[in-house]
CSV table of C-alpha atoms and ligand atoms in Angstrom, one decimal:
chain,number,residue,atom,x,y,z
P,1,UNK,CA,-101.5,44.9,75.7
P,2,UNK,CA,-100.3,42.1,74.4
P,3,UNK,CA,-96.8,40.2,75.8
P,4,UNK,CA,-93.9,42.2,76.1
P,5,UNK,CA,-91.7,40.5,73.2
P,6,UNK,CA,-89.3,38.7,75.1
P,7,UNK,CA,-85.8,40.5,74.9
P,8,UNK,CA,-83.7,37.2,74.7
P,9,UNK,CA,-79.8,38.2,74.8
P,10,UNK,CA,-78.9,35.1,72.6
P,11,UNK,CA,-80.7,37.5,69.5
P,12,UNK,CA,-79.2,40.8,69.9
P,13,UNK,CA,-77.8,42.5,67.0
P,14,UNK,CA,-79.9,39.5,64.9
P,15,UNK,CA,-83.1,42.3,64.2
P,16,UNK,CA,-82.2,42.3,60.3
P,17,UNK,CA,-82.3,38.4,60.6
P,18,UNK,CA,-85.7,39.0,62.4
P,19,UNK,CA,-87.0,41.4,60.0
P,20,UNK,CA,-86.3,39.0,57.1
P,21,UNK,CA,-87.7,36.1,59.1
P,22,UNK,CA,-90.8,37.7,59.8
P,23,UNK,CA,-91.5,39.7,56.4
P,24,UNK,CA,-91.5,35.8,54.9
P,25,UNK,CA,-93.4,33.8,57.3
P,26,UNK,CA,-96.6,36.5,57.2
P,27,UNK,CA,-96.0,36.7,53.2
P,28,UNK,CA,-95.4,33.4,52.3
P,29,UNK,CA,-96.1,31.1,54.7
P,30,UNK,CA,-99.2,33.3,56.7
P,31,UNK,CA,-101.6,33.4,54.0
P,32,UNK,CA,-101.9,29.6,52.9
P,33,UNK,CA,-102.5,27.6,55.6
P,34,UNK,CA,-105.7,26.1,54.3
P,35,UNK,CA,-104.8,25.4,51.0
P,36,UNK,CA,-101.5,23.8,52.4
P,37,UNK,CA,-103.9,22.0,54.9
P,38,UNK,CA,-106.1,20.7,52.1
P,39,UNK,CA,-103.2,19.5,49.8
P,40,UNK,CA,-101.6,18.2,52.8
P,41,UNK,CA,-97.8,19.9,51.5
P,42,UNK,CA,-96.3,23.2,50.6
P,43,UNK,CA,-95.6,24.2,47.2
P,44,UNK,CA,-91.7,22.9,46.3
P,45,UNK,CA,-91.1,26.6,45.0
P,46,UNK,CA,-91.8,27.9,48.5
P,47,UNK,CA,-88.2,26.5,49.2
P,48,UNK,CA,-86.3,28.0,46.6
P,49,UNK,CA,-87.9,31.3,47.2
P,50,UNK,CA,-87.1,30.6,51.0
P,51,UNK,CA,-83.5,29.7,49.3
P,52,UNK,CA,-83.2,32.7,47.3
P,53,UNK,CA,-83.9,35.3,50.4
P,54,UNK,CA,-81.0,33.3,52.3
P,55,UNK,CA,-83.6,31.9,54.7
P,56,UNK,CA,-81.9,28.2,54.0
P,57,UNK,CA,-78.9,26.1,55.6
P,58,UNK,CA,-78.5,29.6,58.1
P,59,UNK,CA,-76.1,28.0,60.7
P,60,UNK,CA,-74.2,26.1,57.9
P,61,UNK,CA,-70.8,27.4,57.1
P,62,UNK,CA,-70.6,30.2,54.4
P,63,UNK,CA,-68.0,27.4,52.4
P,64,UNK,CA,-70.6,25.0,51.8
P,65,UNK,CA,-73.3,27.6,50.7
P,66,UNK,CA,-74.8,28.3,53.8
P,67,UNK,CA,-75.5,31.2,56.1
P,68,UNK,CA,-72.8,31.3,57.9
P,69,UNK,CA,-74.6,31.9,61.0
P,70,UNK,CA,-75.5,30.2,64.5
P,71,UNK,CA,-78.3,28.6,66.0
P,72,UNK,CA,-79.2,31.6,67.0
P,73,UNK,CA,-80.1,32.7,63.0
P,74,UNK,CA,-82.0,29.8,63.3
P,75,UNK,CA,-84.0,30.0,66.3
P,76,UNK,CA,-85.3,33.9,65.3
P,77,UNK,CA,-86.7,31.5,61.8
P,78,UNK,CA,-88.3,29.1,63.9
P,79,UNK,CA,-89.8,31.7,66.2
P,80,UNK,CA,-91.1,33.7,63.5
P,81,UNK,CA,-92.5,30.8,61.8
P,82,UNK,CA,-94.0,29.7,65.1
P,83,UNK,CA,-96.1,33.3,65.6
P,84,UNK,CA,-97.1,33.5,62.2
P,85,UNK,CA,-98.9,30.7,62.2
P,86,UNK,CA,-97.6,28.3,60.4
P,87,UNK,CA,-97.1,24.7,60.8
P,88,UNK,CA,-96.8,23.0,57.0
P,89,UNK,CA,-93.3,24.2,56.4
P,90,UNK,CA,-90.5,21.6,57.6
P,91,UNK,CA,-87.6,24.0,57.6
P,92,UNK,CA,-86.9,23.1,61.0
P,93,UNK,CA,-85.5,19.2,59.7
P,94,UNK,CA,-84.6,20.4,56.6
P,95,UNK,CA,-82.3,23.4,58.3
P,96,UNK,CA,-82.1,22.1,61.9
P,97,UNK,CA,-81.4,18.7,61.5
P,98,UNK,CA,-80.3,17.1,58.4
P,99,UNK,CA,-77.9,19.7,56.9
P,100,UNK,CA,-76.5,19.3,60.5
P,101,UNK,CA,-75.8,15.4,60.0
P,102,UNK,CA,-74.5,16.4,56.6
P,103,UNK,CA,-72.1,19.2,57.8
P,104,UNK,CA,-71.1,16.8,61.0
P,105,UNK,CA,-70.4,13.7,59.2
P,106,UNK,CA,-70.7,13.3,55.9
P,107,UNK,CA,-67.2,13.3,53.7
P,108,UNK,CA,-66.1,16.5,52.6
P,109,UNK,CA,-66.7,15.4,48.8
P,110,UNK,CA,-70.6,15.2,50.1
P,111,UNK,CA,-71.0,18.1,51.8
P,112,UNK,CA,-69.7,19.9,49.2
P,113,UNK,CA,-72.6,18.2,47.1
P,114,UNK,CA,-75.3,18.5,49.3
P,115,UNK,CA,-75.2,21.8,51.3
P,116,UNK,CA,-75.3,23.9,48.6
P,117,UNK,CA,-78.4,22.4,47.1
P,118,UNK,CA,-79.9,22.7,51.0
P,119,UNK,CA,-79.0,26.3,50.9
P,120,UNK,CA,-80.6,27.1,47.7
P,121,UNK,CA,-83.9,24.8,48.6
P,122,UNK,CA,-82.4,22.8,45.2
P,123,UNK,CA,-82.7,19.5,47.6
P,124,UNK,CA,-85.1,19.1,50.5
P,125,UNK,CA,-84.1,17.2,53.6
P,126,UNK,CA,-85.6,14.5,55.1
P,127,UNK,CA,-84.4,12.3,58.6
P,128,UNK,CA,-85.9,8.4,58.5
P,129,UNK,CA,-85.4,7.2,61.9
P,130,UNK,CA,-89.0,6.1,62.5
P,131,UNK,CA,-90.4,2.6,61.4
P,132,UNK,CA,-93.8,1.2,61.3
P,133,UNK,CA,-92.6,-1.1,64.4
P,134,UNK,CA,-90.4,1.2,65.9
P,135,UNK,CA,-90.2,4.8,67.1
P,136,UNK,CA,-89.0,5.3,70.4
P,137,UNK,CA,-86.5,2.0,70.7
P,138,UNK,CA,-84.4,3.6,67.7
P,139,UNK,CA,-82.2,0.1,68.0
P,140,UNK,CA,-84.8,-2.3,66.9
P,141,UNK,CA,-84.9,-0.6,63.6
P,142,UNK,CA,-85.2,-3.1,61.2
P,143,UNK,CA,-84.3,-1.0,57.9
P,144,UNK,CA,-81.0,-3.1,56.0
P,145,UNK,CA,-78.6,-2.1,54.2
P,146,UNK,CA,-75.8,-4.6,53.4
P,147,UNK,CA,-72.8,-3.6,51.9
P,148,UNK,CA,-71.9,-4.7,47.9
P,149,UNK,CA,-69.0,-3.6,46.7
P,150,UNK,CA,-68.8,0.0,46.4
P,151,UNK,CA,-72.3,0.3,46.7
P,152,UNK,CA,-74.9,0.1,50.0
P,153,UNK,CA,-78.1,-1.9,49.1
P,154,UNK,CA,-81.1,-0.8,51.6
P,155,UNK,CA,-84.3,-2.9,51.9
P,156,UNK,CA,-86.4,-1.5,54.4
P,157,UNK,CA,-89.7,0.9,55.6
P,158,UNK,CA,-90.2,4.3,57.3
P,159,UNK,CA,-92.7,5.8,58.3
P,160,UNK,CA,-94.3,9.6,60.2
P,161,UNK,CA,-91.2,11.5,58.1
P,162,UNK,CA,-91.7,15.0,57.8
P,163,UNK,CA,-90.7,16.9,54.5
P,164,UNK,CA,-91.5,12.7,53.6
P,165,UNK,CA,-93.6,13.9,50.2
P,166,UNK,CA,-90.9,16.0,48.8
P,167,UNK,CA,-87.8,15.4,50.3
P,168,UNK,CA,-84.5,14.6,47.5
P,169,UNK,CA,-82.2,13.7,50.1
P,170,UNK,CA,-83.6,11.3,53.3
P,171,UNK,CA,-80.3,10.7,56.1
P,172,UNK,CA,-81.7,7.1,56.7
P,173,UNK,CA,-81.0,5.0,60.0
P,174,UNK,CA,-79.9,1.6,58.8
P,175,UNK,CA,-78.7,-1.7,59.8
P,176,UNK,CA,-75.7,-2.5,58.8
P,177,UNK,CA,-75.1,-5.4,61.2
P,178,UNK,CA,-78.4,-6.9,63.0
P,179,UNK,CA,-76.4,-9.0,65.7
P,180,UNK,CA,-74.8,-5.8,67.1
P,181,UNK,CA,-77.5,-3.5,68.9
P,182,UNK,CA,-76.9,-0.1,68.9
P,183,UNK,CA,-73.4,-0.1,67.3
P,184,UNK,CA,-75.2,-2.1,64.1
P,185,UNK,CA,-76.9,1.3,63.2
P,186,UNK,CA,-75.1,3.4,60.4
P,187,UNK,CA,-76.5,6.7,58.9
P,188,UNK,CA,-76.4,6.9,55.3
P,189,UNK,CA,-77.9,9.4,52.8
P,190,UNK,CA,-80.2,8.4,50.3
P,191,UNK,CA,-81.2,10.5,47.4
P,192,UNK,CA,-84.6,9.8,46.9
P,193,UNK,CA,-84.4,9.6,42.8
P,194,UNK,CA,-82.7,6.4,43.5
P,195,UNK,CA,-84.3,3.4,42.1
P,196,UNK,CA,-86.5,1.2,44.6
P,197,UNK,CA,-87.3,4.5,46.4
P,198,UNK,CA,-90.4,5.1,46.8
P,199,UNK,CA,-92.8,7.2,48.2
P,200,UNK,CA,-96.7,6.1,50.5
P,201,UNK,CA,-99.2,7.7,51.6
P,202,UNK,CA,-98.7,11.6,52.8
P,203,UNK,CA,-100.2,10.8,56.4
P,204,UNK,CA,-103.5,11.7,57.3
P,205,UNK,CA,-103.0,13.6,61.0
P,206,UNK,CA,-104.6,15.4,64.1
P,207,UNK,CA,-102.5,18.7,63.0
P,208,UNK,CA,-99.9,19.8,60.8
P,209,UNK,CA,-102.3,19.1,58.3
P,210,UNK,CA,-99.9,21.2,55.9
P,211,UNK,CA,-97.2,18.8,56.4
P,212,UNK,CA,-96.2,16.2,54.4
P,213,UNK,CA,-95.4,13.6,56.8
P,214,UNK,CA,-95.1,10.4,54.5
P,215,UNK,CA,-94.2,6.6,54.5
P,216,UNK,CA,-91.1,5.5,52.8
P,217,UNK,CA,-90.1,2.2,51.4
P,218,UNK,CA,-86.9,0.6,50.5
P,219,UNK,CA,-86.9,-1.6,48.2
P,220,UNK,CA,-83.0,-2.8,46.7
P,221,UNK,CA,-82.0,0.8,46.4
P,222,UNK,CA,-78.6,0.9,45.9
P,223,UNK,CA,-76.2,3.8,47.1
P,224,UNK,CA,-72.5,4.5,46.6
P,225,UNK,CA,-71.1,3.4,50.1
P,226,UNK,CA,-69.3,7.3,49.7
P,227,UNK,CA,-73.2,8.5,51.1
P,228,UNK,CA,-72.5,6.8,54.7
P,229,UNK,CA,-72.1,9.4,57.0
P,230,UNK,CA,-69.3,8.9,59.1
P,231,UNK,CA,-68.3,5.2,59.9
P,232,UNK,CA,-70.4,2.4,60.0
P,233,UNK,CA,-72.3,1.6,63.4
P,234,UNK,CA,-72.0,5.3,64.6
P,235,UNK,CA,-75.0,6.0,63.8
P,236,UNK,CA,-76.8,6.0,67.1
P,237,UNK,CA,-74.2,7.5,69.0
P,238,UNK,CA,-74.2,10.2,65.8
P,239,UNK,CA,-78.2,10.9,66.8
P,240,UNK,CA,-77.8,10.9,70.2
P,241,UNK,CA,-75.1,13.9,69.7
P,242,UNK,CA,-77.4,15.6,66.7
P,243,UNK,CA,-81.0,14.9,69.2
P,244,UNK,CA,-80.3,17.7,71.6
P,245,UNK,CA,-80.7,20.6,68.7
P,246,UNK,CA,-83.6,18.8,67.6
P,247,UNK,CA,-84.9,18.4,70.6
P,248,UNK,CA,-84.2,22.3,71.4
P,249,UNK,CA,-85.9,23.4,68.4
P,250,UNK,CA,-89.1,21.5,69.2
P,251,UNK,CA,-88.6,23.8,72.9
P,252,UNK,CA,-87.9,27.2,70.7
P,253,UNK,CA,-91.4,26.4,68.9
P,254,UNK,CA,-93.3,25.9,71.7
P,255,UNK,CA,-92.4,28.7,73.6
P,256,UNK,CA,-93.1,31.1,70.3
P,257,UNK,CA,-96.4,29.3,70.1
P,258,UNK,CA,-97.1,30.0,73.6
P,259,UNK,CA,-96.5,33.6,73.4
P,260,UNK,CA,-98.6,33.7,70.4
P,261,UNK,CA,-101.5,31.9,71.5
P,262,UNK,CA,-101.7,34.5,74.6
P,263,UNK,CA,-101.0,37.3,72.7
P,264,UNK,CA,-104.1,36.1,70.5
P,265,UNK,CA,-106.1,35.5,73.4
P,266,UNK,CA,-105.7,38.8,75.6
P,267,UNK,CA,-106.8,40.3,71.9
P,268,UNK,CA,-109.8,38.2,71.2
P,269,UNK,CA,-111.0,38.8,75.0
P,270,UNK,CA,-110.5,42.1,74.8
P,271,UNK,CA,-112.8,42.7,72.0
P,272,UNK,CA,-115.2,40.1,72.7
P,273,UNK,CA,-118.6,40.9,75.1
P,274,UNK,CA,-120.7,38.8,77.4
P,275,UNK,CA,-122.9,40.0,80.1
P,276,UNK,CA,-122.2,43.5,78.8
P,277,UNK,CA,-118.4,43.7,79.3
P,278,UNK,CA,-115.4,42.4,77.7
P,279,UNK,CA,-114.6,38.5,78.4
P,280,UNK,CA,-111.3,40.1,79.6
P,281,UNK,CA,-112.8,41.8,82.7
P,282,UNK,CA,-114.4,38.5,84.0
P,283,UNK,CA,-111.9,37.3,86.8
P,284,UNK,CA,-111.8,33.9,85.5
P,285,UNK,CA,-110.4,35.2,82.0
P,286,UNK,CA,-107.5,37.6,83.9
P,287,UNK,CA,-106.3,34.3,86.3
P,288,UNK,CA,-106.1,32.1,83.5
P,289,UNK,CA,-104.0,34.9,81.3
P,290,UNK,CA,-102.1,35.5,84.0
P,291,UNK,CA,-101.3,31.7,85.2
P,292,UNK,CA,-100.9,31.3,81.2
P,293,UNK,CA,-98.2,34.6,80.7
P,294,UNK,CA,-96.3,33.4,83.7
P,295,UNK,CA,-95.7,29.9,82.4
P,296,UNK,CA,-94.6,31.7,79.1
P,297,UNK,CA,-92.7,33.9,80.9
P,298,UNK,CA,-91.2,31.4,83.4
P,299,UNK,CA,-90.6,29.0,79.6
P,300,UNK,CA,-89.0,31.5,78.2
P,301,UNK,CA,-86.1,32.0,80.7
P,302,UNK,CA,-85.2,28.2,80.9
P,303,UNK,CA,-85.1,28.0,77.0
P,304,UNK,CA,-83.0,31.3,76.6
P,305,UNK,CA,-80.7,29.5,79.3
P,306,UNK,CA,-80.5,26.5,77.1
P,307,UNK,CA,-80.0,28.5,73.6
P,308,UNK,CA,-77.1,30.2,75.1
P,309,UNK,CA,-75.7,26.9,76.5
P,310,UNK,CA,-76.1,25.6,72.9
P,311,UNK,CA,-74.4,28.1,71.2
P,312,UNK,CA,-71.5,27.9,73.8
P,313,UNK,CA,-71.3,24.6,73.2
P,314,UNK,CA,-72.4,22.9,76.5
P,315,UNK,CA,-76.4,22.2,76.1
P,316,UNK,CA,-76.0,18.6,77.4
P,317,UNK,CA,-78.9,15.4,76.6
P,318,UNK,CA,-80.3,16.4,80.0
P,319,UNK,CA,-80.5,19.6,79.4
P,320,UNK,CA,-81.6,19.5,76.3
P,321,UNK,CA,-84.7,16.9,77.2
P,322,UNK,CA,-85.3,18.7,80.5
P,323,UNK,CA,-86.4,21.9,77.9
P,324,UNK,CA,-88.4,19.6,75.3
P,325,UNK,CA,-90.3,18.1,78.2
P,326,UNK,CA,-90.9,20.9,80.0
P,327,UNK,CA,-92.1,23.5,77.3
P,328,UNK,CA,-94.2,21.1,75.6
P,329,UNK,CA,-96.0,19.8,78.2
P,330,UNK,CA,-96.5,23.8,79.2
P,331,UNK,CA,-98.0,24.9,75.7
P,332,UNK,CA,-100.4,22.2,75.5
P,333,UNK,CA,-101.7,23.4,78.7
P,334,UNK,CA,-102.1,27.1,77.8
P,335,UNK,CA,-102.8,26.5,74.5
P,336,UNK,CA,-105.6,24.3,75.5
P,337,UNK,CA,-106.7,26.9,78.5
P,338,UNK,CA,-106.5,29.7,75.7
P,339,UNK,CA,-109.0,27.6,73.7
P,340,UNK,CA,-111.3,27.8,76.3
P,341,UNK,CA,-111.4,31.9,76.1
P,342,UNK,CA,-112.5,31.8,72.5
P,343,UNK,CA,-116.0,29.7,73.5
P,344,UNK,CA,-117.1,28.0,70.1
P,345,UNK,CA,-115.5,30.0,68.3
P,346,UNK,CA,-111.7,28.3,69.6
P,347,UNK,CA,-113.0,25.0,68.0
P,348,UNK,CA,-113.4,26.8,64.2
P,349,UNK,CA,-110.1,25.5,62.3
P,350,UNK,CA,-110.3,29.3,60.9
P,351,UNK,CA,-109.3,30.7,64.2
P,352,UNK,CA,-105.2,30.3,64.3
P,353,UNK,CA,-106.0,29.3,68.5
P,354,UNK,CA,-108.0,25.9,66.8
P,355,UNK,CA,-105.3,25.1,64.3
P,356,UNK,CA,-102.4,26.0,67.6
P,357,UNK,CA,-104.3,23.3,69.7
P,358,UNK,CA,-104.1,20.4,67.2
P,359,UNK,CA,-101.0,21.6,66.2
P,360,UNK,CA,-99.3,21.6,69.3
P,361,UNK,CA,-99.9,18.5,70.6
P,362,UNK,CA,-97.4,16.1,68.7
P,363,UNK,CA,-94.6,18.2,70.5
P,364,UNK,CA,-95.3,15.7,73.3
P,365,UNK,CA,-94.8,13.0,71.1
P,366,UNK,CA,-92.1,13.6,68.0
P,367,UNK,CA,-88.3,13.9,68.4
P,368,UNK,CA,-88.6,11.8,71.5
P,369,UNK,CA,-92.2,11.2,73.7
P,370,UNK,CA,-92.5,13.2,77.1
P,371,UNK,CA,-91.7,9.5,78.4
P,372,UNK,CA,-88.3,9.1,77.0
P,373,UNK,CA,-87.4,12.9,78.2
P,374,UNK,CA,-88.1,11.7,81.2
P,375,UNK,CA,-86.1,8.3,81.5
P,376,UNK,CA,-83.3,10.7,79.8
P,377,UNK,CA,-83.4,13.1,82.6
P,378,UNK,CA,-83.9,10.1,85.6
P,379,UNK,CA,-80.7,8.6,84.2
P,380,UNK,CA,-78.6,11.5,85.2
P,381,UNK,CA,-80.0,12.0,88.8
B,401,LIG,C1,-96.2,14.4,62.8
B,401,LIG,C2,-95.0,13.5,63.0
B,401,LIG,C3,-93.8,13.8,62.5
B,401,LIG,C4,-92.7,13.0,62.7
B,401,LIG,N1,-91.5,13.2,62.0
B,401,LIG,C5,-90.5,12.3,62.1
B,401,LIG,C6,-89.4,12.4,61.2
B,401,LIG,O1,-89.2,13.4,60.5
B,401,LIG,N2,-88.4,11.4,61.3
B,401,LIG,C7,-88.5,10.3,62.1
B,401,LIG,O2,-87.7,9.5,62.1
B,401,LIG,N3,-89.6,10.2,62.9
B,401,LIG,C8,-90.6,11.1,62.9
B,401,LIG,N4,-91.7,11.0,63.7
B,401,LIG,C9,-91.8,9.8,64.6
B,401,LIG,C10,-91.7,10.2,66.1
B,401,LIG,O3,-90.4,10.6,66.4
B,401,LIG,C11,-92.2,8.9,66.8
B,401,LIG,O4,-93.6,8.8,66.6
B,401,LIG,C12,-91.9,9.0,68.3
B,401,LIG,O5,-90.5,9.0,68.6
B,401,LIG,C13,-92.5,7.9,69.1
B,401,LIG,O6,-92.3,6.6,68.5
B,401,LIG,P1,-93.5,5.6,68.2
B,401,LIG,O7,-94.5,6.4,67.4
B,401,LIG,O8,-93.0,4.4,67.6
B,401,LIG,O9,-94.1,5.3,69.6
B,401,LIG,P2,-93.7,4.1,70.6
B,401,LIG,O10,-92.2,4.1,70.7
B,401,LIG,O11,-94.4,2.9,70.2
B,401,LIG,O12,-94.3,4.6,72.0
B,401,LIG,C14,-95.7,4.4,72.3
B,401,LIG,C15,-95.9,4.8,73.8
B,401,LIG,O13,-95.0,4.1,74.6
B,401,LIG,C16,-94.2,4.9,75.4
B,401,LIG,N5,-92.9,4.4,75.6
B,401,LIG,C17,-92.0,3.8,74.8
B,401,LIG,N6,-90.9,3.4,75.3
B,401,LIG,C18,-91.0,3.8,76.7
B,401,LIG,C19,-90.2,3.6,77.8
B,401,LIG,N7,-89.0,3.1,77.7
B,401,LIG,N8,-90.7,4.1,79.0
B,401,LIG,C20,-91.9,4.6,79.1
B,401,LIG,N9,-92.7,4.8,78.1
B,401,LIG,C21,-92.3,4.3,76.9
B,401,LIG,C22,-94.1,6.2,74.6
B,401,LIG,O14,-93.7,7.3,75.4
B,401,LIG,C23,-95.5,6.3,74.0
B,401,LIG,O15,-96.3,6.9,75.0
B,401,LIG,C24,-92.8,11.9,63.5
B,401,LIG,C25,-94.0,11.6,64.1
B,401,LIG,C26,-95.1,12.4,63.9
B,401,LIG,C27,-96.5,12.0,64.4
């Protein structure tokens, strides 16, 4: 038997939006993971077909082009993507993040641009916080963009982006005045057919190897000063309001990939034999399952508590850190004890349990380190 499926409340009534999530994750996403590995990106069609079923821009207002939907519709996407396996596809910035800095700040002219073309996968969203000498200290960026006119020109370098090799549109943390700290840093869109764009290296990494995490460089690319979003130097306080969702869907993926790595597991033991019985019936394997379901279990309950604080509005930065470090410090503990129950065969990359283990591990690391969650969550006590 594997898991029960978790009965969240936040999804009730959403089993059409299930359905359609699930159908294309094991159809489209499922079945190329290794040649997405080896090319290190998706196909650009697979986000207009993901466009055309209406899997894109899901919690952005029907007006702009969008879903219409909550986080909720999104959360069912991520968790499907999540069991099936994959880990190439970056719908989670592309839907999760940046359409959400577009739809919170940009002018109405903008959104009116831009979400439509996220909702159809015409334009593919990228976020450029990270730079080559800074990640987690988000106000030493050094990226500039001075303003000329009626124009913004950016000199600058990113780096670790996601959707990086095929992203149109990157929301880019700036500089727009060095000497004031945190309220010098503006967010402005940047279309990435803009001259002195250009693309580096897609990044060779642990896992995600499907991803097209890539460098980005700056070099006198000019943007109409209409593409800041919101006013200039509110751009940190704009991603402190925006990191909570991001960090939440990093806790929505960990929990699906927990559930899906013991669901795997109680399979694979099940069916494998040593000793003349199954691995299952060795005590060893039923402790660790059961330590491993209960931390899923116990995962699960916090991060349904926290989806249905987001979608009434009062998930908090504590809150909201508290779930990111908690569930991804948990699934790279049971995905790494699940490893274990597979022998040699959990270190093949064909086996989805190898792929979850490498995989896993940046949760600890991207939208804010285990570290930072913590000096969040210290602040507040
Ligand atoms: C696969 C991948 C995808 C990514 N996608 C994106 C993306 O789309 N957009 C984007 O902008 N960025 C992205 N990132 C970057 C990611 O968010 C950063 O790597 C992360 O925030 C850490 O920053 P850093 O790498 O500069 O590490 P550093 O900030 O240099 O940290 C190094 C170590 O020091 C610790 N540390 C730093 N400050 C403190 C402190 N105050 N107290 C205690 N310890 C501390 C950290 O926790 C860490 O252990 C991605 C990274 C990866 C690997």
């Amino acid at each position: 038997m594997p898991l029960p499926p978790a009965k969240s409340a936040w999804a009730e009534g959403l089993d059409d939006v299930r359905e359609l999530a699930r159908t294309f994750c094991q159809k489209e996403l499922a079945p190329n993971q290794e040649r997405w590995s080896a090319q290190k990106q998706v196909e650009r069609e697979l986000w207009n077909k993901a466009g055309d079923v209406g899997l894109l821009a899901l919690s952005i207002p029907e007006e702009y082009g969008g879903g219409g939907g909550t986080f909720a519709h999104e959360a069912i996407l991520y968790e499907e993507q999540a069991r099936s396996g994959d880990s190439a596809w970056g719908v989670t910035v592309h839907n999760g993040i940046v359409a959400h800095y577009i739809l919170a700040y940009a002018s109405e002219e903008k959104k009116r641009e831009w979400l439509p073309k996220f909702a159809s996968g015409e334009m593919v969203g990228a976020i450029g916080m990270t730079e080559p000498g800074t990640g987690s200290d988000l106000q030493g960026i050094k990226t500039r963009a001075v303003r000329d006119g009626d124009y913004y020109v950016i000199n600058g370098a990113k780096t670790f982006i996601t959707n990086g090799g095929l992203a149109d549109l990157v929301v880019l943390a700036v500089k727009t005045d060095p000497d004031a700290g945190a309220q010098g840093v503006s967010l402005i869109g940047v279309p990435t057919d803009t001259p002195g764009f250009r693309r580096g290296r897609v990044l060779d990494k642990v896992g995600l190897k499907g991803q097209d995490t890539a460098e980005l460089f700056f070099d006198d690319v000019r943007v109409p000063a209409a593409n800041l979003l919101g006013e200039e130097g509110q751009g940190f306080i704009q991603m402190m309001q925006q990191l909570p969702q991001e960090r939440l869907i990093i806790a929505v993926t960990a929990v699906a990939g927990m559930e899906a790595a013991i669901d795997q597991t109680i399979a694979y033991t099940k069916d494998r034999t040593a000793f003349g019985r199954p691995i299952f019936n060795f005590q060893n394997t039923k402790f660790t399952l059961a330590e491993a379901a209960t931390e899923a279990v116990v995962a699960r309950a916090f991060l349904d508590q926290c989806i249905e604080r987001h979608l009434r509005g009062e998930l908090d930065v504590q809150g909201a850190a508290m779930a990111k470090l908690w569930t991804t410090e948990r699934v790279n503990k049971v995905v790494d004890d699940c490893l274990q129950l597979f022998g040699g065969y959990g270190y093949m990359t064909e086996y989805p349990i190898a792929r979850a283990w490498t995989d896993v591990r940046i949760n600890r690391i991207f939208g804010g380190t285990s570290e930072i969650m913590k000096e969040i969550i210290s602040r507040t006590l």
